[in-house]
Amino acid sequence: MILGDLELIPLLDGFFRLDGGAMFGVVPKPLWVRHAPADEQNRILLAVRPLLVRGARTMIIDAGIGDKMDPKSCAIYGIDRARDLDASLAAAGVAPEDIDIVLASHLHFDHAGGFTTRDGSGALRPRFPNARYVVRTAEWEDATHPHERNRASYLAENFVPLMDAGVVDLVPGDGPIMPGVRVVRTGGHTMHHQIVFIESGGRTAEFAADLMPTTAHVSEPWIMGYDLYPMDTLAFKRSFVREAIARDYLVFFEHDPVVAAGYIREHEGRRRVEPVPV
Ligand SMILES: [Zn+2]
């Protein structure tokens, strides 16, 4: 997928499952189940889709769940990495050594799990040996000082070893990360959750991360129960989706099991996503 001077390649680090009720917050099950069928444990299927951006540098935005989850967690979350990030990167012709920048939307395990890996001796090390890892300063603070509500999502093994290795660049606010790529804080899901705008050749693509994890979440009240500040999600999404429709943004959906990217359309007050083949 070409956007001006940049090449965008949606990657896949397999699939996992989360409780459907938690994924759709206040939306009643008879409505959400039409979009996302539930299994016998009420879980719905979600994909894990980091995005590769090739331009002045080679960047990956988020890096999936990774391979460090214990068997119990793998069962709870239904983790299926039969098609994992290594295979996906190889298919794109990119080796882990080629990645210059790893950009974090936030540090939850389904986004940062692939930031580190265990070497032969069991020690944790950066998964991308030549990369700088770019994390928003306040998100780093929150992830390293978890509380009862977010502790299960922030696993220190995914990011603390990066700081020990000296490969983290903390970025205090909104702004450019490399030519054509900038971050904007949304709040909502976590206080400092951020999305990524990719702009080149007069076109805009946008990596929505957990602001809108699936295409079903483009409707304003469809907000995850996981979000710490759902009214902030609502406020950001309300203005952002209008902008995305008006300006024809290509939106990447990190957790949609079917649609990696598409354009949001609105007709007679109903929103849908027109998928783009990838
Ligand atoms: Zn997520």
PDB file of C-alpha atoms and ligand atoms in Angstrom:
ATOM      1  CA  MET A   1       0.000   0.000   0.000  1.00  0.00           C
ATOM      2  CA  ILE A   2       1.647   3.231  -1.171  1.00  0.00           C
ATOM      3  CA  LEU A   3       0.963   6.604   0.431  1.00  0.00           C
ATOM      4  CA  GLY A   4       3.036   9.288  -1.292  1.00  0.00           C
ATOM      5  CA  ASP A   5       6.660   8.580  -0.370  1.00  0.00           C
ATOM      6  CA  LEU A   6       5.748   5.942   2.195  1.00  0.00           C
ATOM      7  CA  GLU A   7       4.929   2.259   1.967  1.00  0.00           C
ATOM      8  CA  LEU A   8       2.430   0.902   4.505  1.00  0.00           C
ATOM      9  CA  ILE A   9       2.263  -2.832   5.145  1.00  0.00           C
ATOM     10  CA  PRO A  10      -0.274  -4.229   7.647  1.00  0.00           C
ATOM     11  CA  LEU A  11       1.314  -7.110   9.579  1.00  0.00           C
ATOM     12  CA  LEU A  12      -0.286  -9.891  11.612  1.00  0.00           C
ATOM     13  CA  ASP A  13       0.803 -11.366  14.946  1.00  0.00           C
ATOM     14  CA  GLY A  14      -2.012 -13.906  15.071  1.00  0.00           C
ATOM     15  CA  PHE A  15      -5.347 -13.766  16.847  1.00  0.00           C
ATOM     16  CA  PHE A  16      -6.662 -13.711  20.394  1.00  0.00           C
ATOM     17  CA  ARG A  17     -10.007 -13.603  22.178  1.00  0.00           C
ATOM     18  CA  LEU A  18     -11.507 -11.176  24.682  1.00  0.00           C
ATOM     19  CA  ASP A  19     -14.883 -11.066  26.396  1.00  0.00           C
ATOM     20  CA  GLY A  20     -17.411  -9.621  23.958  1.00  0.00           C
ATOM     21  CA  GLY A  21     -19.210  -7.662  26.659  1.00  0.00           C
ATOM     22  CA  ALA A  22     -15.964  -6.007  27.736  1.00  0.00           C
ATOM     23  CA  MET A  23     -15.126  -5.183  24.109  1.00  0.00           C
ATOM     24  CA  PHE A  24     -18.388  -3.285  23.549  1.00  0.00           C
ATOM     25  CA  GLY A  25     -19.064  -1.666  26.938  1.00  0.00           C
ATOM     26  CA  VAL A  26     -22.683  -0.560  27.275  1.00  0.00           C
ATOM     27  CA  VAL A  27     -23.816  -2.009  23.941  1.00  0.00           C
ATOM     28  CA  PRO A  28     -26.252  -4.928  24.522  1.00  0.00           C
ATOM     29  CA  LYS A  29     -25.138  -8.353  23.323  1.00  0.00           C
ATOM     30  CA  PRO A  30     -27.961  -8.805  20.765  1.00  0.00           C
ATOM     31  CA  LEU A  31     -26.469  -5.808  18.920  1.00  0.00           C
ATOM     32  CA  TRP A  32     -22.750  -6.602  19.126  1.00  0.00           C
ATOM     33  CA  VAL A  33     -23.105 -10.324  18.491  1.00  0.00           C
ATOM     34  CA  ARG A  34     -24.248  -9.541  14.928  1.00  0.00           C
ATOM     35  CA  HIS A  35     -20.822  -7.993  14.303  1.00  0.00           C
ATOM     36  CA  ALA A  36     -18.730 -10.333  16.428  1.00  0.00           C
ATOM     37  CA  PRO A  37     -19.991 -13.859  17.153  1.00  0.00           C
ATOM     38  CA  ALA A  38     -19.232 -15.049  20.697  1.00  0.00           C
ATOM     39  CA  ASP A  39     -17.704 -18.431  21.567  1.00  0.00           C
ATOM     40  CA  GLU A  40     -18.869 -20.666  24.455  1.00  0.00           C
ATOM     41  CA  GLN A  41     -16.896 -18.457  26.886  1.00  0.00           C
ATOM     42  CA  ASN A  42     -18.524 -15.283  25.465  1.00  0.00           C
ATOM     43  CA  ARG A  43     -15.235 -14.326  23.835  1.00  0.00           C
ATOM     44  CA  ILE A  44     -14.915 -12.731  20.399  1.00  0.00           C
ATOM     45  CA  LEU A  45     -12.122 -13.175  17.872  1.00  0.00           C
ATOM     46  CA  LEU A  46      -9.659 -10.319  17.506  1.00  0.00           C
ATOM     47  CA  ALA A  47      -6.619  -9.928  15.293  1.00  0.00           C
ATOM     48  CA  VAL A  48      -3.304  -8.370  16.234  1.00  0.00           C
ATOM     49  CA  ARG A  49      -2.147  -6.117  13.420  1.00  0.00           C
ATOM     50  CA  PRO A  50       0.991  -4.020  13.846  1.00  0.00           C
ATOM     51  CA  LEU A  51       1.743  -1.671  10.934  1.00  0.00           C
ATOM     52  CA  LEU A  52       5.020  -1.467   9.037  1.00  0.00           C
ATOM     53  CA  VAL A  53       5.907   1.960   7.638  1.00  0.00           C
ATOM     54  CA  ARG A  54       8.798   2.231   5.179  1.00  0.00           C
ATOM     55  CA  GLY A  55      10.069   5.690   4.369  1.00  0.00           C
ATOM     56  CA  ALA A  56      13.101   7.646   5.510  1.00  0.00           C
ATOM     57  CA  ARG A  57      13.370   4.955   8.185  1.00  0.00           C
ATOM     58  CA  THR A  58      11.755   1.547   8.652  1.00  0.00           C
ATOM     59  CA  MET A  59       9.204   1.710  11.458  1.00  0.00           C
ATOM     60  CA  ILE A  60       6.861  -0.748  13.100  1.00  0.00           C
ATOM     61  CA  ILE A  61       3.869   0.613  15.031  1.00  0.00           C
ATOM     62  CA  ASP A  62       3.151  -1.739  17.953  1.00  0.00           C
ATOM     63  CA  ALA A  63       4.532  -5.282  17.790  1.00  0.00           C
ATOM     64  CA  GLY A  64       1.811  -7.679  18.820  1.00  0.00           C
ATOM     65  CA  ILE A  65       1.531 -10.105  21.721  1.00  0.00           C
ATOM     66  CA  GLY A  66       4.885 -11.807  21.226  1.00  0.00           C
ATOM     67  CA  ASP A  67       5.910 -15.256  22.403  1.00  0.00           C
ATOM     68  CA  LYS A  68       6.363 -14.849  26.172  1.00  0.00           C
ATOM     69  CA  MET A  69       2.830 -15.548  27.427  1.00  0.00           C
ATOM     70  CA  ASP A  70       2.519 -18.524  29.793  1.00  0.00           C
ATOM     71  CA  PRO A  71       0.203 -21.435  28.882  1.00  0.00           C
ATOM     72  CA  LYS A  72      -2.510 -20.312  31.322  1.00  0.00           C
ATOM     73  CA  SER A  73      -2.677 -16.802  29.817  1.00  0.00           C
ATOM     74  CA  CYS A  74      -2.556 -18.261  26.293  1.00  0.00           C
ATOM     75  CA  ALA A  75      -5.644 -20.331  27.167  1.00  0.00           C
ATOM     76  CA  ILE A  76      -7.517 -17.446  28.839  1.00  0.00           C
ATOM     77  CA  TYR A  77      -6.912 -15.162  25.869  1.00  0.00           C
ATOM     78  CA  GLY A  78      -7.223 -17.877  23.221  1.00  0.00           C
ATOM     79  CA  ILE A  79      -3.911 -16.815  21.716  1.00  0.00           C
ATOM     80  CA  ASP A  80      -3.358 -18.275  18.255  1.00  0.00           C
ATOM     81  CA  ARG A  81      -0.023 -17.290  16.740  1.00  0.00           C
ATOM     82  CA  ALA A  82       0.016 -19.929  14.000  1.00  0.00           C
ATOM     83  CA  ARG A  83       0.607 -16.903  11.752  1.00  0.00           C
ATOM     84  CA  ASP A  84       2.939 -14.710  13.760  1.00  0.00           C
ATOM     85  CA  LEU A  85       4.857 -11.476  13.358  1.00  0.00           C
ATOM     86  CA  ASP A  86       8.080 -13.188  12.246  1.00  0.00           C
ATOM     87  CA  ALA A  87       6.283 -14.825   9.315  1.00  0.00           C
ATOM     88  CA  SER A  88       4.466 -11.601   8.532  1.00  0.00           C
ATOM     89  CA  LEU A  89       7.688  -9.553   8.513  1.00  0.00           C
ATOM     90  CA  ALA A  90       9.439 -12.189   6.406  1.00  0.00           C
ATOM     91  CA  ALA A  91       6.599 -12.062   3.885  1.00  0.00           C
ATOM     92  CA  ALA A  92       7.165  -8.309   3.683  1.00  0.00           C
ATOM     93  CA  GLY A  93      10.866  -8.912   3.075  1.00  0.00           C
ATOM     94  CA  VAL A  94      11.885  -7.300   6.368  1.00  0.00           C
ATOM     95  CA  ALA A  95      14.170  -8.815   9.018  1.00  0.00           C
ATOM     96  CA  PRO A  96      13.936  -7.790  12.692  1.00  0.00           C
ATOM     97  CA  GLU A  97      17.398  -6.202  12.241  1.00  0.00           C
ATOM     98  CA  ASP A  98      15.979  -3.870   9.589  1.00  0.00           C
ATOM     99  CA  ILE A  99      13.594  -2.111  11.973  1.00  0.00           C
ATOM    100  CA  ASP A 100      14.911   1.353  12.946  1.00  0.00           C
ATOM    101  CA  ILE A 101      11.983   2.556  15.059  1.00  0.00           C
ATOM    102  CA  VAL A 102       9.404   0.720  17.157  1.00  0.00           C
ATOM    103  CA  LEU A 103       6.562   3.113  17.999  1.00  0.00           C
ATOM    104  CA  ALA A 104       4.142   2.289  20.837  1.00  0.00           C
ATOM    105  CA  SER A 105       0.490   3.372  20.779  1.00  0.00           C
ATOM    106  CA  HIS A 106       0.481   2.351  24.457  1.00  0.00           C
ATOM    107  CA  LEU A 107       2.086  -0.421  26.510  1.00  0.00           C
ATOM    108  CA  HIS A 108      -0.692  -2.999  26.994  1.00  0.00           C
ATOM    109  CA  PHE A 109       0.478  -6.574  26.392  1.00  0.00           C
ATOM    110  CA  ASP A 110      -1.353  -7.005  23.076  1.00  0.00           C
ATOM    111  CA  HIS A 111       0.610  -4.060  21.672  1.00  0.00           C
ATOM    112  CA  ALA A 112       3.980  -4.253  23.465  1.00  0.00           C
ATOM    113  CA  GLY A 113       4.293  -8.019  24.025  1.00  0.00           C
ATOM    114  CA  GLY A 114       6.452  -8.298  20.920  1.00  0.00           C
ATOM    115  CA  PHE A 115       8.859  -5.550  22.036  1.00  0.00           C
ATOM    116  CA  THR A 116      11.048  -8.052  23.919  1.00  0.00           C
ATOM    117  CA  THR A 117      11.965 -11.707  23.609  1.00  0.00           C
ATOM    118  CA  ARG A 118      13.927 -14.292  25.587  1.00  0.00           C
ATOM    119  CA  ASP A 119      17.358 -15.302  24.342  1.00  0.00           C
ATOM    120  CA  GLY A 120      18.827 -18.811  24.639  1.00  0.00           C
ATOM    121  CA  SER A 121      19.689 -18.263  28.298  1.00  0.00           C
ATOM    122  CA  GLY A 122      16.179 -17.058  29.134  1.00  0.00           C
ATOM    123  CA  ALA A 123      17.234 -13.416  29.517  1.00  0.00           C
ATOM    124  CA  LEU A 124      14.904 -10.724  28.171  1.00  0.00           C
ATOM    125  CA  ARG A 125      16.279  -8.603  25.366  1.00  0.00           C
ATOM    126  CA  PRO A 126      14.952  -6.182  22.720  1.00  0.00           C
ATOM    127  CA  ARG A 127      13.214  -8.103  19.936  1.00  0.00           C
ATOM    128  CA  PHE A 128      14.453  -5.620  17.301  1.00  0.00           C
ATOM    129  CA  PRO A 129      18.215  -5.347  17.919  1.00  0.00           C
ATOM    130  CA  ASN A 130      18.871  -2.151  15.956  1.00  0.00           C
ATOM    131  CA  ALA A 131      15.724  -0.233  16.859  1.00  0.00           C
ATOM    132  CA  ARG A 132      14.989   2.726  19.085  1.00  0.00           C
ATOM    133  CA  TYR A 133      11.715   2.199  20.953  1.00  0.00           C
ATOM    134  CA  VAL A 134       9.578   5.348  21.035  1.00  0.00           C
ATOM    135  CA  VAL A 135       7.141   5.596  23.947  1.00  0.00           C
ATOM    136  CA  ARG A 136       5.110   8.520  25.261  1.00  0.00           C
ATOM    137  CA  THR A 137       6.635   9.652  28.568  1.00  0.00           C
ATOM    138  CA  ALA A 138       3.433   9.641  30.616  1.00  0.00           C
ATOM    139  CA  GLU A 139       2.362   6.253  29.221  1.00  0.00           C
ATOM    140  CA  TRP A 140       5.721   4.888  30.384  1.00  0.00           C
ATOM    141  CA  GLU A 141       5.077   6.353  33.856  1.00  0.00           C
ATOM    142  CA  ASP A 142       1.620   4.774  34.032  1.00  0.00           C
ATOM    143  CA  ALA A 143       2.848   1.396  32.762  1.00  0.00           C
ATOM    144  CA  THR A 144       5.631   1.279  35.341  1.00  0.00           C
ATOM    145  CA  HIS A 145       3.263   2.340  38.168  1.00  0.00           C
ATOM    146  CA  PRO A 146       0.215   0.136  37.553  1.00  0.00           C
ATOM    147  CA  HIS A 147      -2.853   0.004  39.792  1.00  0.00           C
ATOM    148  CA  GLU A 148      -5.447  -2.699  40.420  1.00  0.00           C
ATOM    149  CA  ARG A 149      -7.475  -1.799  37.326  1.00  0.00           C
ATOM    150  CA  ASN A 150      -4.659  -1.897  34.741  1.00  0.00           C
ATOM    151  CA  ARG A 151      -2.113  -4.267  36.321  1.00  0.00           C
ATOM    152  CA  ALA A 152      -3.134  -7.278  34.200  1.00  0.00           C
ATOM    153  CA  SER A 153      -2.468  -5.298  30.990  1.00  0.00           C
ATOM    154  CA  TYR A 154       0.928  -3.787  31.844  1.00  0.00           C
ATOM    155  CA  LEU A 155       3.499  -6.582  31.993  1.00  0.00           C
ATOM    156  CA  ALA A 156       6.930  -5.248  32.976  1.00  0.00           C
ATOM    157  CA  GLU A 157       8.729  -7.954  30.967  1.00  0.00           C
ATOM    158  CA  ASN A 158       7.493  -6.267  27.791  1.00  0.00           C
ATOM    159  CA  PHE A 159       9.130  -2.870  28.352  1.00  0.00           C
ATOM    160  CA  VAL A 160      11.389  -2.594  31.437  1.00  0.00           C
ATOM    161  CA  PRO A 161      14.198  -4.613  29.751  1.00  0.00           C
ATOM    162  CA  LEU A 162      14.214  -2.012  26.960  1.00  0.00           C
ATOM    163  CA  MET A 163      15.066   0.768  29.406  1.00  0.00           C
ATOM    164  CA  ASP A 164      17.767  -1.457  30.923  1.00  0.00           C
ATOM    165  CA  ALA A 165      19.188  -1.911  27.407  1.00  0.00           C
ATOM    166  CA  GLY A 166      19.156   1.857  26.829  1.00  0.00           C
ATOM    167  CA  VAL A 167      17.007   1.691  23.701  1.00  0.00           C
ATOM    168  CA  VAL A 168      13.945   3.700  24.812  1.00  0.00           C
ATOM    169  CA  ASP A 169      13.261   7.229  23.567  1.00  0.00           C
ATOM    170  CA  LEU A 170      10.606   8.855  25.700  1.00  0.00           C
ATOM    171  CA  VAL A 171       8.600  11.495  23.833  1.00  0.00           C
ATOM    172  CA  PRO A 172       6.715  14.007  25.965  1.00  0.00           C
ATOM    173  CA  GLY A 173       3.882  15.097  23.658  1.00  0.00           C
ATOM    174  CA  ASP A 174       2.265  15.138  20.240  1.00  0.00           C
ATOM    175  CA  GLY A 175       4.549  15.565  17.256  1.00  0.00           C
ATOM    176  CA  PRO A 176       6.614  14.020  14.474  1.00  0.00           C
ATOM    177  CA  ILE A 177       8.423  10.694  14.947  1.00  0.00           C
ATOM    178  CA  MET A 178       9.884  10.476  11.435  1.00  0.00           C
ATOM    179  CA  PRO A 179       9.096  12.342   8.188  1.00  0.00           C
ATOM    180  CA  GLY A 180       5.382  11.833   7.465  1.00  0.00           C
ATOM    181  CA  VAL A 181       4.600  10.147  10.795  1.00  0.00           C
ATOM    182  CA  ARG A 182       3.267  11.943  13.889  1.00  0.00           C
ATOM    183  CA  VAL A 183       1.524  10.931  17.089  1.00  0.00           C
ATOM    184  CA  VAL A 184      -1.578  12.462  18.712  1.00  0.00           C
ATOM    185  CA  ARG A 185      -2.789  11.673  22.217  1.00  0.00           C
ATOM    186  CA  THR A 186      -6.372  10.425  22.448  1.00  0.00           C
ATOM    187  CA  GLY A 187      -6.579   9.502  26.116  1.00  0.00           C
ATOM    188  CA  GLY A 188      -9.608   7.349  26.864  1.00  0.00           C
ATOM    189  CA  HIS A 189      -8.339   3.784  26.632  1.00  0.00           C
ATOM    190  CA  THR A 190      -5.409   4.796  28.822  1.00  0.00           C
ATOM    191  CA  MET A 191      -4.774   8.372  29.933  1.00  0.00           C
ATOM    192  CA  HIS A 192      -1.939   8.712  27.410  1.00  0.00           C
ATOM    193  CA  HIS A 193      -3.004   6.354  24.635  1.00  0.00           C
ATOM    194  CA  GLN A 194      -1.958   7.788  21.248  1.00  0.00           C
ATOM    195  CA  ILE A 195      -2.826   7.247  17.601  1.00  0.00           C
ATOM    196  CA  VAL A 196      -0.567   7.712  14.616  1.00  0.00           C
ATOM    197  CA  PHE A 197      -1.130   9.994  11.620  1.00  0.00           C
ATOM    198  CA  ILE A 198       0.760   9.057   8.468  1.00  0.00           C
ATOM    199  CA  GLU A 199       0.780  11.804   5.863  1.00  0.00           C
ATOM    200  CA  SER A 200       2.442  11.876   2.454  1.00  0.00           C
ATOM    201  CA  GLY A 201       1.623  12.943  -1.092  1.00  0.00           C
ATOM    202  CA  GLY A 202      -1.427  14.889   0.118  1.00  0.00           C
ATOM    203  CA  ARG A 203      -3.050  11.789   1.623  1.00  0.00           C
ATOM    204  CA  THR A 204      -3.581  10.765   5.243  1.00  0.00           C
ATOM    205  CA  ALA A 205      -3.641   7.338   6.821  1.00  0.00           C
ATOM    206  CA  GLU A 206      -4.309   6.819  10.465  1.00  0.00           C
ATOM    207  CA  PHE A 207      -3.434   3.968  12.815  1.00  0.00           C
ATOM    208  CA  ALA A 208      -6.346   3.952  15.268  1.00  0.00           C
ATOM    209  CA  ALA A 209      -4.910   1.482  17.827  1.00  0.00           C
ATOM    210  CA  ASP A 210      -7.438   1.077  20.655  1.00  0.00           C
ATOM    211  CA  LEU A 211      -9.419   4.244  19.911  1.00  0.00           C
ATOM    212  CA  MET A 212     -11.380   2.061  17.458  1.00  0.00           C
ATOM    213  CA  PRO A 213     -10.020  -1.491  17.738  1.00  0.00           C
ATOM    214  CA  THR A 214     -12.456  -2.956  15.166  1.00  0.00           C
ATOM    215  CA  THR A 215     -14.673  -1.554  12.421  1.00  0.00           C
ATOM    216  CA  ALA A 216     -17.687  -2.020  14.744  1.00  0.00           C
ATOM    217  CA  HIS A 217     -16.185   0.632  17.027  1.00  0.00           C
ATOM    218  CA  VAL A 218     -16.638   3.475  14.508  1.00  0.00           C
ATOM    219  CA  SER A 219     -20.095   4.087  16.032  1.00  0.00           C
ATOM    220  CA  GLU A 220     -19.750   6.638  18.804  1.00  0.00           C
ATOM    221  CA  PRO A 221     -21.270   4.684  21.749  1.00  0.00           C
ATOM    222  CA  TRP A 222     -19.432   1.467  20.863  1.00  0.00           C
ATOM    223  CA  ILE A 223     -16.642   1.977  23.377  1.00  0.00           C
ATOM    224  CA  MET A 224     -14.689  -0.726  25.152  1.00  0.00           C
ATOM    225  CA  GLY A 225     -15.463  -1.520  28.790  1.00  0.00           C
ATOM    226  CA  TYR A 226     -11.686  -1.798  29.159  1.00  0.00           C
ATOM    227  CA  ASP A 227     -11.278   1.949  28.591  1.00  0.00           C
ATOM    228  CA  LEU A 228     -10.214   3.742  31.766  1.00  0.00           C
ATOM    229  CA  TYR A 229     -11.785   7.056  30.662  1.00  0.00           C
ATOM    230  CA  PRO A 230     -14.652   6.223  28.286  1.00  0.00           C
ATOM    231  CA  MET A 231     -15.987   9.795  28.080  1.00  0.00           C
ATOM    232  CA  ASP A 232     -12.571  10.884  26.796  1.00  0.00           C
ATOM    233  CA  THR A 233     -12.745   8.120  24.174  1.00  0.00           C
ATOM    234  CA  LEU A 234     -16.178   9.425  23.156  1.00  0.00           C
ATOM    235  CA  ALA A 235     -15.053  13.045  22.885  1.00  0.00           C
ATOM    236  CA  PHE A 236     -11.996  12.199  20.807  1.00  0.00           C
ATOM    237  CA  LYS A 237     -13.788   9.706  18.590  1.00  0.00           C
ATOM    238  CA  ARG A 238     -16.695  12.097  17.931  1.00  0.00           C
ATOM    239  CA  SER A 239     -14.457  14.724  16.378  1.00  0.00           C
ATOM    240  CA  PHE A 240     -11.952  12.326  14.867  1.00  0.00           C
ATOM    241  CA  VAL A 241     -14.438  10.184  12.926  1.00  0.00           C
ATOM    242  CA  ARG A 242     -16.100  13.268  11.433  1.00  0.00           C
ATOM    243  CA  GLU A 243     -12.674  14.452  10.309  1.00  0.00           C
ATOM    244  CA  ALA A 244     -11.828  10.989   8.915  1.00  0.00           C
ATOM    245  CA  ILE A 245     -15.040  10.917   6.866  1.00  0.00           C
ATOM    246  CA  ALA A 246     -14.704  14.492   5.615  1.00  0.00           C
ATOM    247  CA  ARG A 247     -11.038  14.136   4.667  1.00  0.00           C
ATOM    248  CA  ASP A 248     -11.079  10.552   3.408  1.00  0.00           C
ATOM    249  CA  TYR A 249      -8.544   9.137   5.856  1.00  0.00           C
ATOM    250  CA  LEU A 250      -7.420   5.563   5.319  1.00  0.00           C
ATOM    251  CA  VAL A 251      -7.924   4.038   8.782  1.00  0.00           C
ATOM    252  CA  PHE A 252      -6.031   0.986  10.080  1.00  0.00           C
ATOM    253  CA  PHE A 253      -7.953  -1.207  12.545  1.00  0.00           C
ATOM    254  CA  GLU A 254      -5.466  -2.999  14.787  1.00  0.00           C
ATOM    255  CA  HIS A 255      -7.792  -5.670  16.192  1.00  0.00           C
ATOM    256  CA  ASP A 256     -10.414  -6.251  13.495  1.00  0.00           C
ATOM    257  CA  PRO A 257     -10.389  -9.979  12.656  1.00  0.00           C
ATOM    258  CA  VAL A 258     -11.239  -9.349   8.978  1.00  0.00           C
ATOM    259  CA  VAL A 259     -10.586  -5.749   7.918  1.00  0.00           C
ATOM    260  CA  ALA A 260      -7.044  -4.394   8.292  1.00  0.00           C
ATOM    261  CA  ALA A 261      -7.838  -1.004   6.781  1.00  0.00           C
ATOM    262  CA  GLY A 262     -10.620   0.980   5.170  1.00  0.00           C
ATOM    263  CA  TYR A 263     -12.454   4.238   4.682  1.00  0.00           C
ATOM    264  CA  ILE A 264     -15.237   5.275   7.065  1.00  0.00           C
ATOM    265  CA  ARG A 265     -18.418   6.200   5.191  1.00  0.00           C
ATOM    266  CA  GLU A 266     -21.648   7.654   6.558  1.00  0.00           C
ATOM    267  CA  HIS A 267     -25.057   7.344   4.911  1.00  0.00           C
ATOM    268  CA  GLU A 268     -28.279   8.577   6.539  1.00  0.00           C
ATOM    269  CA  GLY A 269     -26.605   8.612   9.945  1.00  0.00           C
ATOM    270  CA  ARG A 270     -25.278   5.061   9.678  1.00  0.00           C
ATOM    271  CA  ARG A 271     -21.584   4.439   9.582  1.00  0.00           C
ATOM    272  CA  ARG A 272     -19.777   1.624   7.855  1.00  0.00           C
ATOM    273  CA  VAL A 273     -16.250   0.888   6.776  1.00  0.00           C
ATOM    274  CA  GLU A 274     -15.391   0.332   3.153  1.00  0.00           C
ATOM    275  CA  PRO A 275     -12.517  -2.158   3.319  1.00  0.00           C
ATOM    276  CA  VAL A 276      -9.363  -1.706   1.304  1.00  0.00           C
ATOM    277  CA  PRO A 277      -7.745  -4.907   0.033  1.00  0.00           C
ATOM    278  CA  VAL A 278      -4.287  -5.400   1.518  1.00  0.00           C
TER     279      VAL A 278
HETATM  280 ZN    ZN B   1      -5.340  -3.573  22.182  1.00  0.00          ZN
END
